[in-house]
Structure formats: structure tokens, C-alpha cells
Amino acid sequence: MDVLKEFVIQLVKEKGKITFAEFMEIALYHPEYGYYQKENPFGMQGSFYTSVDASESFGRTLAKGFEETIKELNLAPILCEMGAGSGMLANDILNYYKAESNKFYSEVKYIIIEKSKYLIDRQKELLKEHIDKVEWISFDGLNDFEGVFFSNELVDAFPVHRIININGDLKELYVIYHDEKLQFYPDEFSTVNLKEYIGKLGVKLVDKQIADINLDAVKWIKDVGEKINKGIVVTIDYGFDAKNLYAPFRMDGTVTCYFKHTQNNDFFERIGYQDITAFVDFSALMEYGKESGLNVVNFEPQWVFLLQSGILDEIRNAKTDLHRTRIKSLIIPEGGFGTNFNVLIQSKGVYIPDTFLYNKKPYDIFEQLSEMYAE
């Protein structure tokens, strides 16, 4: 039996039951055997494939948008990426500045918040050309931040609690060990925070419907707001607002696993060897973010965000049809990365004019999209 699976079984036997959030925390972040601590989960060799892996144009486009944001809003030239993964996005952004915007490159400071030592070492190796521009800090070490704080596919990897409606009563789904296997068992909520969340977000489930509640995301967005003095927060991830996320047709929740680019729901198999994720509740980030001073600037599909940021320039300048196709996969609304990916933009301590880059009107966006299909 795998070491981590045996660890989970022994823990469950000792405690009687654990929350799914506890299980997910162990599977992904166990110091020695967790998925993100010992594997190379990114790109073609890993379990999942991100927008960053699809094309360097994703990072180049973010670089353009962030530079324009900093200049338009008169922010400090500081970028802070939380959960930088392989470091590819940071590298693509800094490569763009060095090649295309040398003056800004000389001014910019890039902060990375990462808790995995394995990933930090990997990032430092990849970013050695820009090492004097990058600083690694802990989340606790970020205070009075000014600039652009952003994350890409971070929040979906936070552990979630699973709840279920059973004949009108909401229960939490715990992990137990029964009949020689790990399985779910419904019981009372493990924390009153679940009840508060459900009330605040207006979560209503039909009978036998399961929902995934990300309490870590609540704490995270509150902390982010507290740590920012003047700036913009950009959260890129797959997920929806609460109305869509908890719709009756999502009977089984959104937790899923990825193993070598294959999706499955075998939560209790390959523990530590496969990724476990859940769709992000962007309504929660908006509502709880307000408690620490974060104002909603916009909530929009990723393809709209990338068009606003200038990705059409990347399509026009693509050297091959293959490169052009990869870039288009980032913004095609039907399929690709344009389907479930959304972007939340929040601000604190800064005036947002109507002319702001990410306040463009829908007709401007569709005009740009028409241009893309014509090319």
C-alpha cells in the first residue's frame, strides 16, 4: 500500500473520521508525500495542463495588461504572484518586459509567494536570468503591498469541505474507513463557518445534491485585502459565481482529480500522485473580499480579460499556424480555456476611472473577437 494512503487510513482510524478538507490537505500538501511537494505536476509531463503551458503568449499578454494597469492607476511597479508553480508564468512575463519594455523591466520588482521548497528551487533555476528582479517571501511576510497582486489557478487547489442535502437537512461529508476502504459518511457540520457561508452566499441545494465549500478561500481573500495598501488583485481560475456553481444540475459538486491529463473521481486512489481540485466560488471572493476593503472592479470570462489585455497582438504576430492556434485556444469561448475560466479583478486604495483597461464595454470586446475570427 502507498505510504500516504496508509497514513490517511491510520489517521481516520485514530480519529474516527476526518473532513474532506483535511483529506485534501494531506493528499496535496503533506510535507514529504503530498502531490505538490514531490511531483512535477505541470505541463505535458504532469497531471494537468494550464493556460501557461498552452502558450507563452498568456504570460506576455498578462505582462502587457499589468504594465498598462500600473501606469494608468499610478501604482508602484511591483507584481506579486502567489502560487507560481513551475515559474513559467513569471519567466514569460519577465522575458516580455526585458525584450519589449526595457525601461519598465529596469523598474519592475517581481515577488513570488510559494510554500513548496521543491517548487521554489525549481522557480529559482528557471528564473536565474531574472534573479535580481525576483524576491521570494512567505504570505505572512507580505504587508502594506502596493502594485498588482495576482494568482493563476491557485484557489482551485485549496482544500474544500463537502456538504450534501439529505431530505432537507444539510450534512457534511466526512471521510471514514469502512469495509476495508475509505468512503464518505454524512454527519453534522465540523464548523459553524459552513453555516455562515451557506447563509451569506445563499446556497440552496436540492435533495441529494453535493456542494463543495472552500473556507480556505474565504480566509485567503480576507488576508489578501488586509495585506494590500494600494493596488489591484487579479484572480484567474476555473469556477463561477454562486448561482451557477450551486445550480441543481451540478448534483455531484465540482471536486475532481487529474492523473496524467486524465480526469477521474477516484478521490481515494493514487493519494499523493494525482491532483485534486474544485471549482472556485467567485461570489465568495467578492463578498468576503469586501470585508477587508476589496472592491469589485470586474468579473469576466478569461477570454474577455485576455482580449482587454491585448492578446490580439500575439495572434497577429504569431510566426506559425500552430502557434496561432494555441493562442486562440486561450480565448475561444466554446471549449479550450475560454469555457470555465474566469477572472475577478478587485481594487483597494485606488481610484478606478471609467476608461480603465478592464472596464471596456461588451461591444468593444465583441468587435475585437470579430477581428480575431476574421484573421
CSV table of C-alpha atoms in Angstrom, one decimal:
chain,number,residue,atom,x,y,z
A,1,MET,CA,0.0,0.0,0.0
A,2,ASP,CA,1.2,3.6,-0.7
A,3,VAL,CA,2.7,5.3,2.2
A,4,LEU,CA,0.4,8.3,2.1
A,5,LYS,CA,-2.8,6.2,1.7
A,6,GLU,CA,-1.7,4.2,4.8
A,7,PHE,CA,-1.1,7.4,6.6
A,8,VAL,CA,-4.6,8.6,5.8
A,9,ILE,CA,-6.2,5.3,6.9
A,10,GLN,CA,-4.3,5.3,10.2
A,11,LEU,CA,-5.4,8.9,10.8
A,12,VAL,CA,-9.0,8.1,10.1
A,13,LYS,CA,-8.9,5.0,12.3
A,14,GLU,CA,-7.5,7.1,15.2
A,15,LYS,CA,-9.9,10.0,14.8
A,16,GLY,CA,-13.0,8.0,13.6
A,17,LYS,CA,-13.5,10.4,10.7
A,18,ILE,CA,-11.9,13.4,9.0
A,19,THR,CA,-13.3,16.2,6.9
A,20,PHE,CA,-12.7,16.0,3.1
A,21,ALA,CA,-10.8,19.3,3.6
A,22,GLU,CA,-8.4,17.5,5.9
A,23,PHE,CA,-8.0,14.7,3.4
A,24,MET,CA,-7.4,17.0,0.5
A,25,GLU,CA,-4.8,19.0,2.6
A,26,ILE,CA,-2.9,15.8,3.2
A,27,ALA,CA,-3.1,14.5,-0.3
A,28,LEU,CA,-1.8,17.7,-1.9
A,29,TYR,CA,0.4,19.3,0.8
A,30,HIS,CA,1.8,16.6,3.1
A,31,PRO,CA,5.4,17.8,3.7
A,32,GLU,CA,7.0,14.7,2.3
A,33,TYR,CA,4.5,12.8,0.2
A,34,GLY,CA,1.9,15.4,-0.9
A,35,TYR,CA,1.3,15.8,-4.6
A,36,TYR,CA,2.7,19.4,-4.8
A,37,GLN,CA,5.7,18.5,-2.6
A,38,LYS,CA,7.3,15.7,-4.6
A,39,GLU,CA,5.9,15.6,-8.1
A,40,ASN,CA,6.3,17.6,-11.3
A,41,PRO,CA,2.6,18.3,-11.8
A,42,PHE,CA,2.9,20.9,-14.6
A,43,GLY,CA,2.8,20.7,-18.4
A,44,MET,CA,2.8,17.6,-20.6
A,45,GLN,CA,4.8,15.5,-18.0
A,46,GLY,CA,2.4,16.2,-15.1
A,47,SER,CA,-1.3,15.6,-14.3
A,48,PHE,CA,-2.7,18.8,-15.7
A,49,TYR,CA,-2.2,21.4,-18.4
A,50,THR,CA,-2.7,25.1,-17.8
A,51,SER,CA,-3.0,28.3,-19.8
A,52,VAL,CA,0.6,29.0,-19.1
A,53,ASP,CA,1.6,25.6,-20.7
A,54,ALA,CA,-0.6,26.3,-23.8
A,55,SER,CA,1.4,29.3,-24.9
A,56,GLU,CA,4.0,31.8,-23.7
A,57,SER,CA,1.5,34.4,-25.1
A,58,PHE,CA,-0.6,34.0,-22.0
A,59,GLY,CA,2.2,35.4,-19.9
A,60,ARG,CA,3.2,38.1,-22.5
A,61,THR,CA,-0.5,39.2,-22.6
A,62,LEU,CA,-0.6,39.5,-18.8
A,63,ALA,CA,2.6,41.4,-18.8
A,64,LYS,CA,1.1,44.0,-21.2
A,65,GLY,CA,-2.1,44.3,-19.2
A,66,PHE,CA,-0.3,44.6,-15.8
A,67,GLU,CA,2.1,47.3,-17.2
A,68,GLU,CA,-0.7,49.3,-18.5
A,69,THR,CA,-2.6,48.9,-15.2
A,70,ILE,CA,0.4,50.1,-13.2
A,71,LYS,CA,0.8,53.1,-15.4
A,72,GLU,CA,-2.8,54.1,-15.7
A,73,LEU,CA,-3.5,53.7,-12.0
A,74,ASN,CA,-0.2,55.2,-10.9
A,75,LEU,CA,0.8,52.1,-8.9
A,76,ALA,CA,4.2,51.0,-7.8
A,77,PRO,CA,5.9,48.8,-10.4
A,78,ILE,CA,5.6,45.7,-8.3
A,79,LEU,CA,4.0,42.4,-9.3
A,80,CYS,CA,3.2,39.7,-6.7
A,81,GLU,CA,2.3,36.2,-7.9
A,82,MET,CA,1.0,33.8,-5.3
A,83,GLY,CA,1.4,30.1,-6.2
A,84,ALA,CA,3.9,30.5,-9.1
A,85,GLY,CA,4.0,26.8,-9.8
A,86,SER,CA,6.8,25.9,-12.2
A,87,GLY,CA,7.8,29.6,-12.6
A,88,MET,CA,6.9,29.6,-16.3
A,89,LEU,CA,4.4,32.4,-16.0
A,90,ALA,CA,6.9,34.6,-14.1
A,91,ASN,CA,9.5,33.8,-16.7
A,92,ASP,CA,7.2,34.6,-19.6
A,93,ILE,CA,6.2,37.9,-18.0
A,94,LEU,CA,9.8,39.0,-17.2
A,95,ASN,CA,11.1,37.8,-20.6
A,96,TYR,CA,8.5,40.1,-22.3
A,97,TYR,CA,9.5,43.1,-20.2
A,98,LYS,CA,13.2,42.5,-20.9
A,99,ALA,CA,12.6,42.2,-24.7
A,100,GLU,CA,9.8,44.6,-25.3
A,101,SER,CA,9.7,47.1,-22.5
A,102,ASN,CA,13.2,47.5,-21.2
A,103,LYS,CA,12.6,50.7,-19.2
A,104,PHE,CA,9.7,49.0,-17.3
A,105,TYR,CA,11.9,45.9,-16.8
A,106,SER,CA,14.6,48.1,-15.1
A,107,GLU,CA,11.9,49.4,-12.7
A,108,VAL,CA,9.8,46.3,-12.0
A,109,LYS,CA,10.0,44.1,-8.9
A,110,TYR,CA,8.6,40.6,-9.0
A,111,ILE,CA,7.5,38.9,-5.8
A,112,ILE,CA,6.7,35.2,-5.6
A,113,ILE,CA,4.8,33.7,-2.7
A,114,GLU,CA,5.3,30.0,-2.6
A,115,LYS,CA,5.3,27.5,0.3
A,116,SER,CA,6.7,24.4,-1.5
A,117,LYS,CA,10.5,24.2,-1.2
A,118,TYR,CA,10.6,21.9,-4.2
A,119,LEU,CA,8.8,24.5,-6.4
A,120,ILE,CA,10.9,27.4,-5.0
A,121,ASP,CA,14.1,25.6,-6.1
A,122,ARG,CA,12.6,24.9,-9.5
A,123,GLN,CA,11.5,28.5,-9.9
A,124,LYS,CA,14.9,29.8,-9.0
A,125,GLU,CA,16.5,27.6,-11.6
A,126,LEU,CA,14.1,28.7,-14.3
A,127,LEU,CA,14.3,32.4,-13.4
A,128,LYS,CA,18.1,32.6,-13.0
A,129,GLU,CA,18.3,35.1,-15.9
A,130,HIS,CA,16.0,37.5,-13.9
A,131,ILE,CA,17.2,36.5,-10.4
A,132,ASP,CA,18.0,40.1,-9.4
A,133,LYS,CA,14.3,41.1,-10.2
A,134,VAL,CA,12.7,38.4,-8.1
A,135,GLU,CA,12.1,38.1,-4.4
A,136,TRP,CA,10.6,35.0,-2.7
A,137,ILE,CA,8.7,35.6,0.5
A,138,SER,CA,6.1,33.9,2.7
A,139,PHE,CA,2.4,35.1,2.6
A,140,ASP,CA,2.9,36.2,6.2
A,141,GLY,CA,5.8,38.4,5.0
A,142,LEU,CA,3.6,40.4,2.7
A,143,ASN,CA,2.4,43.6,4.2
A,144,ASP,CA,1.4,47.1,3.1
A,145,PHE,CA,1.6,45.9,-0.5
A,146,GLU,CA,1.3,48.3,-3.4
A,147,GLY,CA,1.1,47.1,-7.0
A,148,VAL,CA,-0.6,44.2,-8.8
A,149,PHE,CA,-1.3,41.0,-6.7
A,150,PHE,CA,-2.3,38.1,-8.9
A,151,SER,CA,-2.8,34.3,-9.0
A,152,ASN,CA,-3.4,31.8,-11.7
A,153,GLU,CA,-5.1,28.5,-10.8
A,154,LEU,CA,-4.3,28.9,-7.2
A,155,VAL,CA,-7.6,28.9,-5.3
A,156,ASP,CA,-8.9,25.7,-7.0
A,157,ALA,CA,-6.2,23.8,-5.2
A,158,PHE,CA,-7.4,25.0,-1.7
A,159,PRO,CA,-8.9,22.1,0.3
A,160,VAL,CA,-12.7,22.1,0.4
A,161,HIS,CA,-15.5,20.8,2.7
A,162,ARG,CA,-18.2,18.7,1.0
A,163,ILE,CA,-21.8,19.1,2.1
A,164,ILE,CA,-24.9,17.3,1.0
A,165,ASN,CA,-28.7,17.8,1.2
A,166,ILE,CA,-30.3,14.7,2.7
A,167,ASN,CA,-34.1,15.0,2.9
A,168,GLY,CA,-33.9,18.7,3.5
A,169,ASP,CA,-31.1,18.5,6.1
A,170,LEU,CA,-27.6,19.8,5.2
A,171,LYS,CA,-24.8,17.4,6.4
A,172,GLU,CA,-21.1,17.4,5.9
A,173,LEU,CA,-19.5,14.5,4.1
A,174,TYR,CA,-16.6,13.1,6.2
A,175,VAL,CA,-14.0,10.5,5.2
A,176,ILE,CA,-14.3,7.3,7.1
A,177,TYR,CA,-12.7,3.8,6.8
A,178,HIS,CA,-15.3,1.1,6.5
A,179,ASP,CA,-15.4,-2.3,4.8
A,180,GLU,CA,-11.6,-2.1,4.2
A,181,LYS,CA,-11.9,1.1,2.2
A,182,LEU,CA,-12.0,4.9,2.5
A,183,GLN,CA,-15.5,6.3,1.8
A,184,PHE,CA,-17.8,9.2,2.6
A,185,TYR,CA,-20.1,9.4,5.6
A,186,PRO,CA,-22.6,12.2,6.3
A,187,ASP,CA,-22.7,13.9,9.7
A,188,GLU,CA,-23.2,17.3,11.4
A,189,PHE,CA,-21.1,20.3,10.2
A,190,SER,CA,-17.5,20.3,11.6
A,191,THR,CA,-17.6,24.1,11.9
A,192,VAL,CA,-20.2,26.9,12.2
A,193,ASN,CA,-18.3,28.7,9.4
A,194,LEU,CA,-20.0,26.4,7.0
A,195,LYS,CA,-23.5,27.5,8.1
A,196,GLU,CA,-22.4,31.2,7.9
A,197,TYR,CA,-21.0,30.7,4.4
A,198,ILE,CA,-24.2,29.0,3.2
A,199,GLY,CA,-26.3,31.8,4.6
A,200,LYS,CA,-24.1,34.6,3.2
A,201,LEU,CA,-23.9,33.1,-0.3
A,202,GLY,CA,-27.5,31.9,-0.4
A,203,VAL,CA,-26.5,28.4,-1.2
A,204,LYS,CA,-29.6,26.2,-1.8
A,205,LEU,CA,-29.3,22.5,-2.7
A,206,VAL,CA,-31.9,20.1,-3.9
A,207,ASP,CA,-32.2,16.6,-2.3
A,208,LYS,CA,-29.0,14.5,-2.6
A,209,GLN,CA,-27.1,17.4,-4.2
A,210,ILE,CA,-23.5,17.8,-3.1
A,211,ALA,CA,-21.6,21.2,-2.9
A,212,ASP,CA,-18.0,22.0,-2.2
A,213,ILE,CA,-17.3,24.8,0.2
A,214,ASN,CA,-13.9,26.5,0.2
A,215,LEU,CA,-13.4,28.0,3.6
A,216,ASP,CA,-9.7,28.4,3.0
A,217,ALA,CA,-10.5,30.8,0.1
A,218,VAL,CA,-12.6,32.9,2.5
A,219,LYS,CA,-9.7,33.3,4.9
A,220,TRP,CA,-7.3,33.9,2.0
A,221,ILE,CA,-9.2,36.7,0.3
A,222,LYS,CA,-9.7,38.4,3.6
A,223,ASP,CA,-6.0,38.2,4.3
A,224,VAL,CA,-5.1,39.4,0.9
A,225,GLY,CA,-7.3,42.5,1.4
A,226,GLU,CA,-5.7,43.2,4.8
A,227,LYS,CA,-2.2,43.0,3.3
A,228,ILE,CA,-2.8,45.4,0.4
A,229,ASN,CA,-2.5,49.1,0.9
A,230,LYS,CA,-2.9,50.3,-2.7
A,231,GLY,CA,-3.4,48.0,-5.6
A,232,ILE,CA,-5.2,45.6,-7.8
A,233,VAL,CA,-6.0,41.9,-7.1
A,234,VAL,CA,-6.4,39.6,-10.1
A,235,THR,CA,-7.6,36.1,-9.5
A,236,ILE,CA,-7.6,33.8,-12.6
A,237,ASP,CA,-9.2,30.4,-12.2
A,238,TYR,CA,-11.9,28.0,-13.3
A,239,GLY,CA,-15.2,28.4,-11.5
A,240,PHE,CA,-18.3,30.5,-11.5
A,241,ASP,CA,-20.5,32.7,-9.3
A,242,ALA,CA,-22.6,31.1,-6.6
A,243,LYS,CA,-25.8,31.0,-8.7
A,244,ASN,CA,-24.1,28.9,-11.4
A,245,LEU,CA,-21.8,26.9,-9.1
A,246,TYR,CA,-24.6,25.5,-7.0
A,247,ALA,CA,-27.2,25.1,-9.7
A,248,PRO,CA,-29.4,22.0,-9.4
A,249,PHE,CA,-27.7,20.3,-12.4
A,250,ARG,CA,-24.4,20.1,-10.5
A,251,MET,CA,-25.6,17.2,-8.3
A,252,ASP,CA,-22.1,15.8,-7.5
A,253,GLY,CA,-20.3,19.0,-6.7
A,254,THR,CA,-17.2,20.0,-8.6
A,255,VAL,CA,-14.3,18.2,-6.9
A,256,THR,CA,-12.4,16.2,-9.4
A,257,CYS,CA,-9.0,14.5,-9.8
A,258,TYR,CA,-6.4,14.7,-12.6
A,259,PHE,CA,-3.8,11.9,-13.2
A,260,LYS,CA,-1.6,12.3,-16.3
A,261,HIS,CA,-4.1,14.5,-18.0
A,262,THR,CA,-7.0,12.2,-17.4
A,263,GLN,CA,-9.9,13.3,-15.2
A,264,ASN,CA,-11.4,11.0,-12.7
A,265,ASN,CA,-13.4,10.9,-9.4
A,266,ASP,CA,-11.4,8.2,-7.7
A,267,PHE,CA,-10.6,10.5,-4.7
A,268,PHE,CA,-9.2,7.8,-2.5
A,269,GLU,CA,-6.9,6.2,-5.1
A,270,ARG,CA,-3.4,7.4,-6.0
A,271,ILE,CA,-3.3,9.6,-3.0
A,272,GLY,CA,-0.4,12.0,-3.4
A,273,TYR,CA,0.1,11.0,-7.0
A,274,GLN,CA,-2.9,12.9,-8.6
A,275,ASP,CA,-4.2,16.5,-8.4
A,276,ILE,CA,-7.4,17.2,-6.6
A,277,THR,CA,-9.3,20.4,-7.4
A,278,ALA,CA,-12.7,22.1,-7.1
A,279,PHE,CA,-14.3,25.0,-9.0
A,280,VAL,CA,-13.9,28.4,-7.4
A,281,ASP,CA,-16.9,30.2,-5.9
A,282,PHE,CA,-16.1,33.7,-7.2
A,283,SER,CA,-19.1,35.1,-5.3
A,284,ALA,CA,-17.4,34.2,-2.1
A,285,LEU,CA,-14.2,36.0,-3.1
A,286,MET,CA,-16.3,39.1,-3.9
A,287,GLU,CA,-18.5,39.1,-0.8
A,288,TYR,CA,-15.8,38.2,1.8
A,289,GLY,CA,-13.2,40.4,0.0
A,290,LYS,CA,-15.4,43.4,0.7
A,291,GLU,CA,-14.9,42.8,4.5
A,292,SER,CA,-11.2,43.7,4.1
A,293,GLY,CA,-11.7,46.6,1.7
A,294,LEU,CA,-11.5,44.9,-1.7
A,295,ASN,CA,-13.9,46.5,-4.2
A,296,VAL,CA,-15.1,44.6,-7.3
A,297,VAL,CA,-13.8,46.2,-10.5
A,298,ASN,CA,-15.0,43.4,-12.8
A,299,PHE,CA,-15.8,39.7,-13.0
A,300,GLU,CA,-15.5,38.3,-16.5
A,301,PRO,CA,-14.5,35.3,-18.6
A,302,GLN,CA,-10.8,34.7,-19.1
A,303,TRP,CA,-11.2,35.2,-22.9
A,304,VAL,CA,-12.6,38.7,-22.3
A,305,PHE,CA,-9.8,39.6,-19.9
A,306,LEU,CA,-7.1,38.5,-22.4
A,307,LEU,CA,-8.7,40.5,-25.2
A,308,GLN,CA,-8.7,43.5,-22.9
A,309,SER,CA,-5.1,42.8,-22.1
A,310,GLY,CA,-4.0,42.8,-25.8
A,311,ILE,CA,-3.8,39.2,-26.8
A,312,LEU,CA,-4.8,40.0,-30.4
A,313,ASP,CA,-1.3,41.4,-30.9
A,314,GLU,CA,0.0,38.0,-30.1
A,315,ILE,CA,-2.2,36.4,-32.7
A,316,ARG,CA,-1.2,38.9,-35.3
A,317,ASN,CA,2.4,38.4,-34.6
A,318,ALA,CA,2.3,34.6,-34.4
A,319,LYS,CA,5.0,33.1,-36.6
A,320,THR,CA,3.2,29.8,-37.4
A,321,ASP,CA,-0.3,28.5,-37.7
A,322,LEU,CA,0.3,26.1,-34.8
A,323,HIS,CA,1.4,29.0,-32.6
A,324,ARG,CA,-1.7,31.0,-33.6
A,325,THR,CA,-4.0,28.0,-32.9
A,326,ARG,CA,-2.5,27.6,-29.4
A,327,ILE,CA,-3.1,31.3,-28.6
A,328,LYS,CA,-6.6,31.1,-29.9
A,329,SER,CA,-7.3,28.2,-27.6
A,330,LEU,CA,-6.9,30.6,-24.7
A,331,ILE,CA,-9.8,32.8,-25.8
A,332,ILE,CA,-12.2,30.7,-27.8
A,333,PRO,CA,-15.4,30.9,-25.7
A,334,GLU,CA,-16.6,27.5,-26.8
A,335,GLY,CA,-14.1,25.0,-25.5
A,336,GLY,CA,-10.4,25.4,-24.8
A,337,PHE,CA,-9.5,27.6,-21.9
A,338,GLY,CA,-12.3,30.0,-22.6
A,339,THR,CA,-15.2,27.9,-21.2
A,340,ASN,CA,-14.9,27.6,-17.5
A,341,PHE,CA,-12.1,30.1,-16.7
A,342,ASN,CA,-13.0,33.4,-15.2
A,343,VAL,CA,-11.1,36.4,-13.9
A,344,LEU,CA,-12.0,38.5,-10.8
A,345,ILE,CA,-10.5,42.0,-10.6
A,346,GLN,CA,-10.6,43.8,-7.3
A,347,SER,CA,-9.1,47.0,-6.1
A,348,LYS,CA,-8.1,48.7,-2.8
A,349,GLY,CA,-7.0,52.2,-2.1
A,350,VAL,CA,-7.0,53.3,-5.7
A,351,TYR,CA,-9.5,55.2,-7.9
A,352,ILE,CA,-10.7,53.2,-10.9
A,353,PRO,CA,-11.7,55.5,-13.9
A,354,ASP,CA,-14.3,54.5,-16.4
A,355,THR,CA,-11.5,54.4,-19.0
A,356,PHE,CA,-9.6,51.7,-17.1
A,357,LEU,CA,-8.3,48.8,-19.2
A,358,TYR,CA,-10.6,46.2,-17.6
A,359,ASN,CA,-13.7,48.4,-17.8
A,360,LYS,CA,-14.1,48.1,-21.5
A,361,LYS,CA,-17.6,47.7,-22.7
A,362,PRO,CA,-19.0,44.5,-24.2
A,363,TYR,CA,-19.4,45.9,-27.7
A,364,ASP,CA,-15.7,46.8,-27.8
A,365,ILE,CA,-14.8,43.2,-26.8
A,366,PHE,CA,-17.1,41.6,-29.5
A,367,GLU,CA,-15.6,43.9,-32.1
A,368,GLN,CA,-12.1,42.6,-31.2
A,369,LEU,CA,-13.4,39.0,-31.2
A,370,SER,CA,-14.8,39.5,-34.7
A,371,GLU,CA,-11.4,40.7,-35.8
A,372,MET,CA,-9.8,37.5,-34.4
A,373,TYR,CA,-12.2,35.2,-36.3
A,374,ALA,CA,-11.5,37.2,-39.5
A,375,GLU,CA,-7.8,36.6,-39.3
